[in-house]
Coordinates of C-alpha atoms in Angstrom, one line a residue:
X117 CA 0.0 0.0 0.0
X118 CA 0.8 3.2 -0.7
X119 CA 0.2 6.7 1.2
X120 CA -1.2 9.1 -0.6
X121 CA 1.6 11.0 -2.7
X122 CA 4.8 9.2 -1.3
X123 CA 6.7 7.3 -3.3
X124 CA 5.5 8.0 -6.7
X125 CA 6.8 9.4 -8.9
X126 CA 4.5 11.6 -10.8
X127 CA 5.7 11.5 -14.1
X128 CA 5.5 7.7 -14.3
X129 CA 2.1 7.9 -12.9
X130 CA 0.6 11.0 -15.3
X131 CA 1.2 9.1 -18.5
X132 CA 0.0 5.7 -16.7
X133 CA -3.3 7.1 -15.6
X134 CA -3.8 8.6 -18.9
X135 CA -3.2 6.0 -21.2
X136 CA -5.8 4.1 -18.6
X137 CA -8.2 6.9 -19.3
X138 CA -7.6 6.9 -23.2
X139 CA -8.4 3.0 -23.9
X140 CA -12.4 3.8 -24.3
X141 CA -11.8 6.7 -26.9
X142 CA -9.8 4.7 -28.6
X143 CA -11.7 1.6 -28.8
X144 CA -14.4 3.7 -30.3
X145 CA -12.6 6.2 -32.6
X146 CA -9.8 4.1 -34.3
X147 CA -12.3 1.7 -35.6
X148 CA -15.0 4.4 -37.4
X149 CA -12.5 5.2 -40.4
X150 CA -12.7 0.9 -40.8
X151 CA -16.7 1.2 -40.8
X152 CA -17.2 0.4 -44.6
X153 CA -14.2 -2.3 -44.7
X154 CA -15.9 -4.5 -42.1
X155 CA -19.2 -4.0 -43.5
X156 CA -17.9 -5.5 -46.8
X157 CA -15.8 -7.5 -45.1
X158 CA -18.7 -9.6 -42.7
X159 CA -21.4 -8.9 -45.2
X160 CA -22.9 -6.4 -42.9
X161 CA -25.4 -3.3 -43.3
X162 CA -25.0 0.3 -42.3
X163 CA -27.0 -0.4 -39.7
X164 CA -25.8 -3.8 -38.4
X165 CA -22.3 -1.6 -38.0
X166 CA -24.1 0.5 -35.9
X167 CA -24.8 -2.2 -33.2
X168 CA -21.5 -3.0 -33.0
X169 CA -20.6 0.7 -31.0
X170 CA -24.4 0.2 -29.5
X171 CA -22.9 -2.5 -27.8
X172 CA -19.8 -1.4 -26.7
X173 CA -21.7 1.7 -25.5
X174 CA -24.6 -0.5 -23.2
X175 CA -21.4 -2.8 -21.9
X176 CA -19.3 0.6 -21.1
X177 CA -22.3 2.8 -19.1
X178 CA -23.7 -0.5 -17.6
X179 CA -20.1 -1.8 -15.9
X180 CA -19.6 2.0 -14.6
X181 CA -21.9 1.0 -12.2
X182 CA -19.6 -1.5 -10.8
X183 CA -15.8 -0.4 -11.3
X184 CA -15.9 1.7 -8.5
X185 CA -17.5 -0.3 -6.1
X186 CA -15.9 -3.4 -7.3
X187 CA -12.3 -1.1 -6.2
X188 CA -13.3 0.2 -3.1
X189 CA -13.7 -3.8 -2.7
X190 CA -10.9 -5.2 -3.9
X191 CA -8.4 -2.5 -4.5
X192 CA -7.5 -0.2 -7.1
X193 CA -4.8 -2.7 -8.9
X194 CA -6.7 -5.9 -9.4
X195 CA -9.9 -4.4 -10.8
X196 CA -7.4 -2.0 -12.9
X197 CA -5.2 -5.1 -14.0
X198 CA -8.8 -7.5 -14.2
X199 CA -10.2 -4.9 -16.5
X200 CA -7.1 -4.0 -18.7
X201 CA -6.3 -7.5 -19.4
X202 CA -10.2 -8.7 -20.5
X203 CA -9.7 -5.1 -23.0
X204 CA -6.8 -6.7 -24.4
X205 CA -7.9 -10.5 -24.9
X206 CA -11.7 -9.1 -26.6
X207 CA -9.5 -6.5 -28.4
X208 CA -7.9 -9.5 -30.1
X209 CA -11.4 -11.9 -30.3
X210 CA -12.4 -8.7 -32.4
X211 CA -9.5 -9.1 -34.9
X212 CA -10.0 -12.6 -34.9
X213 CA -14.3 -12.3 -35.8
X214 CA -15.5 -13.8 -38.6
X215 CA -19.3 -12.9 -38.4
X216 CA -21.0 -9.6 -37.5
X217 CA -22.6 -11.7 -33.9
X218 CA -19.1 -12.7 -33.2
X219 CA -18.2 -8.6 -33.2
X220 CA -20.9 -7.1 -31.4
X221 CA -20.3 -9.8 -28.5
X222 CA -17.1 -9.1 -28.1
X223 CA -17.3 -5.5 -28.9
X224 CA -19.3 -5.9 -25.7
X225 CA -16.9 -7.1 -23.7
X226 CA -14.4 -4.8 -24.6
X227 CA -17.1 -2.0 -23.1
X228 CA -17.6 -3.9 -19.9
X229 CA -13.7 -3.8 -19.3
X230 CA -12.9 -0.5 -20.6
X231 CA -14.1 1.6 -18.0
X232 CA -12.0 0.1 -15.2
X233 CA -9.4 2.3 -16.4
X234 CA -11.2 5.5 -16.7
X235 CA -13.3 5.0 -13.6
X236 CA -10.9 3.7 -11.3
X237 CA -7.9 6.4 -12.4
X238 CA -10.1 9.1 -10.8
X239 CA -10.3 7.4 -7.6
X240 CA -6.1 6.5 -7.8
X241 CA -5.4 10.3 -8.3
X242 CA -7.5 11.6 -4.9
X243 CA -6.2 8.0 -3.2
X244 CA -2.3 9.2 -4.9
X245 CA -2.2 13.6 -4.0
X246 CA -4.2 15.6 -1.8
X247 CA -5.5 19.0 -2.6
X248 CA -4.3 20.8 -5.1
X249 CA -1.7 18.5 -5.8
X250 CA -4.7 16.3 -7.2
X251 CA -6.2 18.5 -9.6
X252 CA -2.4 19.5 -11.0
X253 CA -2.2 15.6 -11.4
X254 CA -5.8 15.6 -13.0
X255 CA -5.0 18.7 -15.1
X256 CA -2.0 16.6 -16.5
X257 CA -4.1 13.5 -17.4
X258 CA -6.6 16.2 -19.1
X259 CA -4.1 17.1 -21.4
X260 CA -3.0 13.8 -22.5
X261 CA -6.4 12.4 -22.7
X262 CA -7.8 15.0 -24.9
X263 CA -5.0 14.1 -27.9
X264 CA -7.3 11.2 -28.1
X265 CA -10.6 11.9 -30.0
X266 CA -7.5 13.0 -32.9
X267 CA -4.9 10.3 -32.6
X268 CA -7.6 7.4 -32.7
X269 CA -9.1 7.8 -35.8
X270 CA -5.9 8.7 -37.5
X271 CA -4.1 5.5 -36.2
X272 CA -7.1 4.0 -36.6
X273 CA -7.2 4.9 -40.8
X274 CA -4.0 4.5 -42.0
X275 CA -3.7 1.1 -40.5
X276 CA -7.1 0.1 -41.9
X277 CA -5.9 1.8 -45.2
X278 CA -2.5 0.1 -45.1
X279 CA -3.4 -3.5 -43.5
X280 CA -7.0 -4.1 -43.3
X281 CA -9.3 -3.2 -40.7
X282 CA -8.7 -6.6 -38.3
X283 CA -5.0 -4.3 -37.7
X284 CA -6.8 -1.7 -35.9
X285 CA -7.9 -4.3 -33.5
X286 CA -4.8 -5.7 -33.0
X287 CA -3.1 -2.3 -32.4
X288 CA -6.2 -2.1 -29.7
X289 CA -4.7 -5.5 -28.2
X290 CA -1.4 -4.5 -28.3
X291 CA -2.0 -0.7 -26.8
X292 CA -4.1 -2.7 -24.0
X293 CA -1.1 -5.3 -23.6
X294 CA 1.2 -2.8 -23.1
X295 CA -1.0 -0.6 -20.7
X296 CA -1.7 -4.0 -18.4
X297 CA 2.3 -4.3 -18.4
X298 CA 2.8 -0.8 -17.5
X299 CA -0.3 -1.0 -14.7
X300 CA 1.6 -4.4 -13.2
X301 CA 4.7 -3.0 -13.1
X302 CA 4.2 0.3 -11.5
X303 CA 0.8 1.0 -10.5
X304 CA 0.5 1.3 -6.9
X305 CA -1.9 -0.2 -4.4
X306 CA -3.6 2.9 -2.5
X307 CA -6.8 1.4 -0.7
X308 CA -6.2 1.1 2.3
X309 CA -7.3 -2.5 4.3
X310 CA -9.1 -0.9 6.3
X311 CA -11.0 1.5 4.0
X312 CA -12.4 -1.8 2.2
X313 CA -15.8 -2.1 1.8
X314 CA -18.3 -4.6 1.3
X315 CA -19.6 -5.5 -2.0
X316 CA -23.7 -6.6 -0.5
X317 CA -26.1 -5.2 -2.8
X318 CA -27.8 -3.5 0.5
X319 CA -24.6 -1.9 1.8
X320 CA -23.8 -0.8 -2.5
X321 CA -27.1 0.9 -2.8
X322 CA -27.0 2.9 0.6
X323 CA -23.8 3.9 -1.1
X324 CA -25.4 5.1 -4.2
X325 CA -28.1 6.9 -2.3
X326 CA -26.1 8.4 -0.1
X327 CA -23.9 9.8 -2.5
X328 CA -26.8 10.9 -4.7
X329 CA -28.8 12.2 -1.2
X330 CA -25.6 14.9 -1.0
X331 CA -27.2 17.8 -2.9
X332 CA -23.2 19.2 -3.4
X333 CA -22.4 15.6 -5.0
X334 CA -25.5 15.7 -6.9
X335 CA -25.0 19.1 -8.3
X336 CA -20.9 19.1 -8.9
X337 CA -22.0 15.4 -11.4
X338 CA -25.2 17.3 -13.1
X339 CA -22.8 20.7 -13.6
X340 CA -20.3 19.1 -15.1
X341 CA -21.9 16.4 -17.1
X342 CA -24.5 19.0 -18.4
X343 CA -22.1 21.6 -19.0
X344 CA -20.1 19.1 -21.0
X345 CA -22.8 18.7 -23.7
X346 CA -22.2 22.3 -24.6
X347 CA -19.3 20.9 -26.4
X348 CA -20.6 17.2 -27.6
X349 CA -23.6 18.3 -29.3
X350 CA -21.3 19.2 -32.0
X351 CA -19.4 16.2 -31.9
X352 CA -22.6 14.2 -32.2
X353 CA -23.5 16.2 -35.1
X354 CA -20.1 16.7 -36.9
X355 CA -21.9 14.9 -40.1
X356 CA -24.4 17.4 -40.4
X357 CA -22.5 20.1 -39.0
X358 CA -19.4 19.6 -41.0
X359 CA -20.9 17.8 -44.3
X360 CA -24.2 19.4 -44.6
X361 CA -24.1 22.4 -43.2
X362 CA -20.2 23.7 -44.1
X363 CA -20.0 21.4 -47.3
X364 CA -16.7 19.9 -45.7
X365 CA -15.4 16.9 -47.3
X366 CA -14.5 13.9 -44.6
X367 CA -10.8 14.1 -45.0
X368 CA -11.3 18.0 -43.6
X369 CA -13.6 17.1 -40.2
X370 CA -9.8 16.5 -38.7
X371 CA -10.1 20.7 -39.0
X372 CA -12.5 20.8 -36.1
X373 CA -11.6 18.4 -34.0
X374 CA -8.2 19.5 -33.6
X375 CA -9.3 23.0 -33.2
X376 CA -11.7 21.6 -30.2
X377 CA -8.7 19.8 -28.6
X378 CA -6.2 22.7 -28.5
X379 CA -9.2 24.2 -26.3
X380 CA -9.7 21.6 -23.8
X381 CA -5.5 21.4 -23.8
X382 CA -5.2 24.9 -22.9
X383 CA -7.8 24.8 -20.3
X384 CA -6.1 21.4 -18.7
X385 CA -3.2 23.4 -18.7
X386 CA -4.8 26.4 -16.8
X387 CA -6.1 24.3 -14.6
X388 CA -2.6 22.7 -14.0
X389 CA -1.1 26.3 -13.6
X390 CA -4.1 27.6 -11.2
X391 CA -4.3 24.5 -9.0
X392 CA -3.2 26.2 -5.5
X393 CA -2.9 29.3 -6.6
X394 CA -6.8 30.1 -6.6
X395 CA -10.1 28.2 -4.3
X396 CA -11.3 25.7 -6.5
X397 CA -14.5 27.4 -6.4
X398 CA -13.5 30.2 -8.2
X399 CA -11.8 28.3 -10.8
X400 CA -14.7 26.5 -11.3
X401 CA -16.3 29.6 -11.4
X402 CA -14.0 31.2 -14.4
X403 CA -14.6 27.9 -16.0
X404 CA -18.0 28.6 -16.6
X405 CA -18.0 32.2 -17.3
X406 CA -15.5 31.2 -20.0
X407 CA -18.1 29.1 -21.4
X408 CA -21.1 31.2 -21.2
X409 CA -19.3 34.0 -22.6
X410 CA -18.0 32.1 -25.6
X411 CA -21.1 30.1 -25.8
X412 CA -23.5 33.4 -25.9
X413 CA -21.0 35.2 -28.4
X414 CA -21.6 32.0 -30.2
X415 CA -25.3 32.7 -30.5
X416 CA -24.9 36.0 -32.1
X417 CA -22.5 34.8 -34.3
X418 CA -24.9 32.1 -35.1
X419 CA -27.1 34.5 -36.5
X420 CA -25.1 35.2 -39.7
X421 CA -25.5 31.4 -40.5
X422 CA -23.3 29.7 -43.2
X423 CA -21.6 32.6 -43.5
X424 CA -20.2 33.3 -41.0
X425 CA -16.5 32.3 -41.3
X426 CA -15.7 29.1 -40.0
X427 CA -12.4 29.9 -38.2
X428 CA -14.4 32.2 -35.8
X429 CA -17.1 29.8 -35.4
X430 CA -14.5 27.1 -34.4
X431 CA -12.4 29.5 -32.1
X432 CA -15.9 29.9 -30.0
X433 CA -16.3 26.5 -29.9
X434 CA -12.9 26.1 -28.7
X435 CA -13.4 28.4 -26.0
X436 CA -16.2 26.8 -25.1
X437 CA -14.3 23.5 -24.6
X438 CA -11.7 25.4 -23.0
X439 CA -14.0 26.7 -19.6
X440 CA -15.2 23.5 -19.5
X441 CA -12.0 21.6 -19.2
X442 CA -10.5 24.4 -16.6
X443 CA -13.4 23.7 -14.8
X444 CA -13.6 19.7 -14.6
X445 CA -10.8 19.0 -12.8
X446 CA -11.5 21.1 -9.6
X447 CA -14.8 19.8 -9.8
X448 CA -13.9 16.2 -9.7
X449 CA -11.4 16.6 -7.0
X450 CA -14.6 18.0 -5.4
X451 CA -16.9 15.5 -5.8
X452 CA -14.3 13.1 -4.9
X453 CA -13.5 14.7 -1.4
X454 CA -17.1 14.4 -0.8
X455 CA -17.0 10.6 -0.4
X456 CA -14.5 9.8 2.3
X457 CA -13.5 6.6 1.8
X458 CA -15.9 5.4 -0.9
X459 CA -13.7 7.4 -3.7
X460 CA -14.2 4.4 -6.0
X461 CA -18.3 4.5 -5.8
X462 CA -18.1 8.2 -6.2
X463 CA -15.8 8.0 -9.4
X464 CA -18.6 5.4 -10.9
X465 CA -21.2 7.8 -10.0
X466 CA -19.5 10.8 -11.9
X467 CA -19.3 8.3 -14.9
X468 CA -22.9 7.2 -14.9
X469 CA -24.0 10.7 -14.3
X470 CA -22.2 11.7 -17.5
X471 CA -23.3 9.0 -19.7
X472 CA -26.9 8.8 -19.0
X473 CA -27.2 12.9 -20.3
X474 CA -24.9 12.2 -22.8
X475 CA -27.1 9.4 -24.0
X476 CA -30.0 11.5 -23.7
X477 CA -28.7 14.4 -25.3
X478 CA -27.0 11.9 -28.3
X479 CA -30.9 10.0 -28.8
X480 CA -32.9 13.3 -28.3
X481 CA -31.2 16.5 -28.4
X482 CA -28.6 16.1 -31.4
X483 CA -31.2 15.1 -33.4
X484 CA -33.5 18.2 -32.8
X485 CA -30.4 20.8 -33.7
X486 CA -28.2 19.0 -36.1
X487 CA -29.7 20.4 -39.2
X488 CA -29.3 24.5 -38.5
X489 CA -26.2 26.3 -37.1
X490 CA -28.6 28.4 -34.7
X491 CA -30.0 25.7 -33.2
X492 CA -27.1 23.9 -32.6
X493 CA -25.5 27.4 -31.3
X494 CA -28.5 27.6 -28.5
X495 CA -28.3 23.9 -27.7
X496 CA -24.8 24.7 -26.6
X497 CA -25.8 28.0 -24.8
X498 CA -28.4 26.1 -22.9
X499 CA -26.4 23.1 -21.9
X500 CA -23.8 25.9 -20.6
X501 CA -26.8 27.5 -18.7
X502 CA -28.0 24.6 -17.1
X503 CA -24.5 23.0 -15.8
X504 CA -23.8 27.0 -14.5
X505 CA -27.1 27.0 -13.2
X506 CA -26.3 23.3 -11.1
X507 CA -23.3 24.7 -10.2
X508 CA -24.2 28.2 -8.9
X509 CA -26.6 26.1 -6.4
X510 CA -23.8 23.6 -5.6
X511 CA -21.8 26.5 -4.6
X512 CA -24.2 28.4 -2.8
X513 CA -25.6 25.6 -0.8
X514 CA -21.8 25.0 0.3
X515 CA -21.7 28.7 1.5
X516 CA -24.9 28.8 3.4
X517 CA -23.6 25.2 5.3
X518 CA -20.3 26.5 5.9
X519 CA -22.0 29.3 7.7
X520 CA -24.3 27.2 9.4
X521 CA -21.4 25.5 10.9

């Protein structure tokens, strides 16, 4: 066992933790470039395809649930190691398919072990460095983990260009070999015996209400998973947005991503720089004004329609990424602290929160905006509204209880 920031060292752990975090973007981006080459490959339709990520997806949201709880039973290292090493094997079973069944199952399996890594990583940084040592270490991962909506589907192209699409799986097994080996040999143990809890479906679900009963904990998930849909509902629509709307070609959507990612790297790296320097709370409070401001300029500029330039369109949507990524890590670190010792349950619960209005927003709200840059401008604004709005109660119910104390 390990106590908490002794021992480490940090730039070991940094790239560790982010690589853990950065299996489940790319197990669903490097494979979209090899969409058409399986389809002809297994005989499958447009549609069939789109079961295999369905099922990833259901496998992924449905095991958050249980990473957390399953490491504040266990310990971080074994579900970490457990989950790494079923990513790698079903990476492989997926290059190894030879029917569209035999994919979606294991496509499956690769969602129920993928989110050990990004679930339990949270828990592992507030087990690893207190304070604002924590959200520095949380900044860092940021940064790293945001390169990976680009690098997937790049990887993920040229080796389905260059050696068939069943090569993007095996790079998948490979990347998840090589992260299990790194995890083994110098991931740490930071649960502490006597912090163990039991894994009885009673004591689980007081857990979960408890956690959800916290209005703080309730509101720090809801701001941050709302707010964070400002952003998405323009990656959900990027085939409308970018094809239809802007008339650019595929090979150009690359433009915009990488425009969206330089935002949430700068932010991740203000956050980094302010950690200590400034309350948590009133980073988290620049965050948002960051995004409302961009996010309400984008409005107006929203008005002008297709012609408006892109390059300024994209710099707002940057921005808006940006808040929201200075924001994020003070919050987690937050919600975290909020838990006492049940920092794995609480990392699961920030996960599922963030999935199911991601989910919602991807089968209802993409779908009502996607076709008009205005809409899509005030989805964004009001997804920036509501996660301010969730926090500006979080934060003044905090105030009025400190005072009550």
């Amino acid at each position: 066992m390990v106590q908490a920031g002794r021992g480490v060292n940090v730039w070991v752990m940094v790239p560790l933790l982010a690589a853990l975090a950065m299996l489940g973007p790319f197990a669903i981006d490097a494979y979209l470039p090899a969409f058409a080459s399986i389809a002809r490959s297994l005989g499958a339709t447009a549609a069939q395809m789109q079961q295999t990520l369905s099922a990833y997806l259901l496998g992924f949201a449905f095991m958050n649930l249980f990473h957390g709880a399953l490491a504040d039973r266990f310990g971080r290292r074994p579900v970490v190691l457990w989950g790494v090493g079923v990513f790698a094997v079903a990476s492989l079973a997926c290059a190894l398919a030879q029917t569209l069944t035999q994919l979606i199952v294991w496509r499956a399996v690769q969602g129920l072990a993928t989110g050990a890594g990004s679930v339990v990583s949270r828990a592992l940084i507030r087990d690893l460095y207190p304070g604002a040592q924590g959200q520095r270490v949380m900044s860092r991962v940021m940064m790293c983990f945001a390169l990976a909506p680009v690098l997937a589907p790049m990887v993920g192209g040229q080796l389905s260009d260059r050696l068939g699409w069943r090569a993007v799986f095996v790079f998948l097994a490979l990347f998840g070999a090589a992260v299990w080996w790194a995890s083994r040999r110098y991931l740490p143990e930071t649960l502490r015996a006597q912090d163990a809890q039991p894994l009885h479906p009673r004591h689980l679900l007081r857990g979960y209400a408890g956690l959800l009963g916290q209005p703080s904990f309730l509101l720090l998930a809801l701001a941050t998973g709302v707010s964070f849909n400002g952003i998405f509902i323009y990656v959900l629509a990027a085939p409308a947005f970018l094809g239809e709307l802007l008339r650019f070609e595929p090979t150009q959507f690359y433009l915009f991503f990488m425009t969206v990612v330089a935002g949430m790297v700068l932010g991740a790296w203000a956050s980094e720089r302010l950690a200590g320097r400034v309350m948590p709370a009133r980073q988290m409070g620049w965050g948002f004004g960051v995004m409302g401001f961009a996010a309400s300029l984008n409005v107006l500029a929203a008005a002008h329609g297709a012609a408006l330039p892109v390059g300024l369109m994209f710099a707002l949507i940057a921005l808006i990424a940006l808040g929201w990524s200075l924001l994020m890590p003070a919050a987690a670190m937050q919600a975290l602290d909020l838990a006492g010792n049940r920092r794995g349950l609480a990392a699961s619960l920030l996960a599922v929160v963030s999935s199911v209005i991601n989910a919602l927003v991807a089968g209802l709200g993409a779908l009502w905006v996607m076709h008009s840059i205005q809409a899509m401008a005030w989805g964004a604004w009001t997804m920036t509204v509501l996660g301010w709005g969730a926090w500006a109660l979080q934060h003044r119910c905090r105030l009025g209880a400190q005072r009550v104390v």
